[in-house]
Amino acid sequence: MDRRFAELLPEASRREVLEVEEAIEGEIEIAPLTLEFAALVGRSDIAGLDSGMQNGRSFARILLPPGSTSIPSIAHEIMHAHRMFVQSVWSVTDAAGRLKGPPARLENDLEHLDIVPREIALFPSQKLYWERDQAESIIKALAQSPSRRVELMLLWLTSTKLSPGLVERKRLEKTITKAGLKLEAGRLINRIDRASGDKLKMAAALVNAVGFDPSMLRMMRYLPGERRIEYCPIATG
C-alpha cells in the first residue's frame, strides 16, 4: 500500500495490510472511485473495495471518492479485504458468483455486523457517522410506500446490532409490526445471534428472512493460497 496512506493507519490496520498483501502476493492499491463502481454500489460519496481473483491471482483495490483521504474509510475497506483474503470468509453472491445487485447489499450488511464495531473501536468518532447513516437509511425506507420487506428486515438487523438506541427504530418497529413482520424480524435476530459469526448460517437466516429464493444465490470464498474460488449453495429452512 502507498506509504502516504499506510503510515496514517493505526497499528492494527497496518498489520492487516501486511497480511492481506502477503495473501494476495501484491499491494493493496489506492485509486480514485470510478463511475462504473459508483453505479454498481449506487453511491459516489463513499469508499469501496474493488477485489477479486483473475487467473488465480487475487487483487484488492480501495477506491476513494474525489478529494477523500478518510483514514477510517480506508481502514474499513482493509477489514473487508482481510476477511475476504486472509480469513477466507464466505460471501453472498448471485447465482453466477458475482458480488453485485441485491446479493451484494445482503453481503455488505452481514459483513458490517463484524466490521463496523471494530471500526468504531479504532476510531470512536465513527460511532456518530454510523448512527447518522442508519438513521438516514431508516427515514428513507419509511418514506417509501409501501416499504419493501427486504429493506425493513435489513434495517432491523443492522440497527439492532449496530445502533440499538436510535429513536428512528421506534418508527421502524411500528412499520414492521404493521407489515406483519414483527415475529420474523425477531426470529432473524435470534438466528443471527445463534450463528455466532458463522457466515453460512447467518446468510441462510438472512436470505430466508428477506424472502429471496436461495437457488438464485450461492456462497463464495477466496482461497488465495490455492489460487482458487470455492462455492457452495445457501442452506434452506
XYZ file of C-alpha atoms in Angstrom, residues 20-212:
193
model
C -3.645 -9.105 3.026
C -0.693 -8.242 0.802
C 1.023 -11.482 1.769
C -2.142 -13.437 0.951
C -2.705 -11.808 -2.450
C 1.020 -11.631 -3.246
C 0.736 -7.978 -4.195
C -0.039 -4.495 -2.922
C -3.393 -3.143 -1.873
C -3.862 -0.339 -4.360
C -5.421 3.056 -3.658
C -7.235 4.522 -6.656
C -9.981 7.059 -7.484
C -13.573 5.857 -7.313
C -14.734 5.053 -10.828
C -18.128 5.922 -12.286
C -18.654 2.236 -13.038
C -18.056 1.184 -9.431
C -20.205 4.051 -8.081
C -23.048 2.903 -10.341
C -22.576 -0.674 -9.146
C -22.926 0.233 -5.449
C -25.403 3.052 -6.023
C -23.310 5.761 -4.314
C -20.455 8.044 -5.325
C -19.699 9.624 -1.943
C -18.186 6.654 -0.098
C -15.093 4.491 -0.457
C -15.345 0.993 -1.848
C -13.329 -2.176 -2.352
C -12.755 -3.494 -5.854
C -11.480 -7.031 -5.370
C -11.463 -10.464 -6.891
C -9.382 -13.189 -8.472
C -8.325 -13.413 -12.109
C -6.432 -16.413 -13.455
C -5.636 -17.469 -9.896
C -4.235 -14.071 -8.880
C -6.073 -12.118 -6.197
C -6.281 -8.331 -6.112
C -7.583 -5.664 -3.743
C -8.059 -2.043 -4.741
C -9.505 0.610 -2.396
C -11.435 3.240 -4.360
C -11.778 6.709 -2.846
C -14.230 9.475 -3.848
C -12.676 12.648 -5.289
C -10.779 14.600 -2.637
C -11.222 11.929 0.038
C -8.359 10.651 2.168
C -10.514 9.353 5.016
C -8.333 7.071 7.128
C -11.338 5.419 8.850
C -12.793 4.635 5.415
C -9.512 3.118 4.248
C -9.237 1.058 7.438
C -12.836 -0.085 6.910
C -12.082 -1.375 3.416
C -8.893 -3.065 4.666
C -11.060 -5.001 7.125
C -13.260 -6.154 4.251
C -10.180 -7.278 2.313
C -8.737 -9.057 5.348
C -11.894 -11.070 5.927
C -12.054 -11.861 2.223
C -8.464 -12.910 1.512
C -6.851 -13.740 4.863
C -9.772 -15.269 6.749
C -11.468 -16.618 3.589
C -14.880 -15.681 4.979
C -17.823 -16.798 2.837
C -19.636 -14.136 0.778
C -23.212 -13.989 -0.535
C -23.247 -13.751 -4.343
C -25.718 -14.138 -7.172
C -26.084 -17.495 -8.909
C -23.180 -16.633 -11.219
C -20.865 -15.929 -8.275
C -20.915 -12.154 -8.733
C -20.943 -9.618 -5.899
C -23.466 -7.218 -7.396
C -27.087 -6.169 -7.107
C -29.307 -7.238 -4.176
C -26.952 -10.071 -3.076
C -24.181 -7.508 -2.643
C -26.431 -5.499 -0.301
C -27.074 -8.584 1.826
C -23.372 -9.381 1.848
C -22.309 -5.868 2.812
C -24.807 -5.644 5.661
C -23.728 -9.019 7.050
C -20.072 -8.006 6.890
C -20.822 -4.730 8.654
C -22.052 -6.649 11.692
C -18.397 -7.597 12.237
C -16.565 -4.649 10.706
C -18.427 -1.577 11.982
C -17.930 -2.317 15.713
C -14.209 -2.852 15.086
C -14.016 0.348 13.066
C -15.638 2.283 15.919
C -13.202 0.704 18.389
C -10.320 2.098 16.305
C -11.992 5.446 15.560
C -14.572 6.293 18.274
C -15.783 9.361 16.352
C -17.136 6.991 13.684
C -19.942 5.983 16.053
C -21.774 9.192 15.165
C -21.200 8.595 11.436
C -22.747 5.134 11.549
C -25.658 6.236 13.724
C -26.406 9.031 11.255
C -26.096 6.612 8.346
C -28.548 4.195 9.985
C -30.996 6.973 10.849
C -30.973 8.341 7.294
C -31.464 4.854 5.851
C -34.464 4.227 8.103
C -36.063 7.586 7.278
C -35.578 6.978 3.553
C -37.012 3.441 3.736
C -40.070 4.521 5.699
C -40.796 7.234 3.143
C -41.407 4.509 0.556
C -44.975 3.353 0.134
C -45.206 0.554 0.812
C -41.884 -0.143 2.467
C -40.195 -3.215 0.998
C -39.781 -6.381 3.038
C -36.093 -6.670 2.136
C -35.323 -3.139 3.263
C -37.286 -3.462 6.505
C -35.599 -6.702 7.523
C -32.105 -5.476 6.655
C -32.591 -2.232 8.553
C -33.986 -4.063 11.571
C -30.978 -6.371 11.604
C -28.311 -3.686 11.190
C -29.907 -1.153 13.525
C -30.490 -3.793 16.210
C -26.885 -4.940 16.116
C -25.136 -1.615 15.423
C -27.332 1.252 16.658
C -29.989 -0.111 19.057
C -30.529 3.271 20.728
C -31.704 5.135 17.627
C -35.036 6.894 18.142
C -35.889 6.148 14.493
C -36.079 2.456 15.401
C -39.429 3.052 17.097
C -40.977 4.099 13.779
C -39.236 1.217 12.056
C -40.647 -1.242 14.585
C -44.167 0.129 14.095
C -43.858 -0.272 10.326
C -42.524 -3.818 10.679
C -45.391 -4.700 13.026
C -47.955 -3.171 10.671
C -46.469 -5.203 7.806
C -46.906 -8.396 9.843
C -43.163 -8.987 10.029
C -42.526 -8.486 13.754
C -42.276 -12.215 14.541
C -39.993 -12.877 11.574
C -37.800 -9.890 12.441
C -37.324 -11.216 15.953
C -36.627 -14.693 14.623
C -33.944 -13.248 12.322
C -32.114 -11.597 15.218
C -32.254 -14.825 17.227
C -30.863 -16.874 14.331
C -28.055 -14.377 13.730
C -27.149 -14.493 17.434
C -27.156 -18.298 17.471
C -24.928 -18.389 14.381
C -22.106 -16.872 16.482
C -20.341 -15.432 13.445
C -20.789 -18.499 11.208
C -21.309 -16.737 7.879
C -23.028 -19.700 6.211
C -25.655 -19.837 8.956
C -26.005 -16.051 9.040
C -26.546 -15.896 5.292
C -29.145 -18.677 5.413
C -31.036 -16.837 8.150
C -30.994 -13.523 6.284
C -31.925 -14.951 2.881
C -34.875 -16.737 4.490
C -35.961 -13.580 6.342
C -35.934 -11.287 3.305
C -37.741 -13.850 1.173
C -35.121 -14.423 -1.529
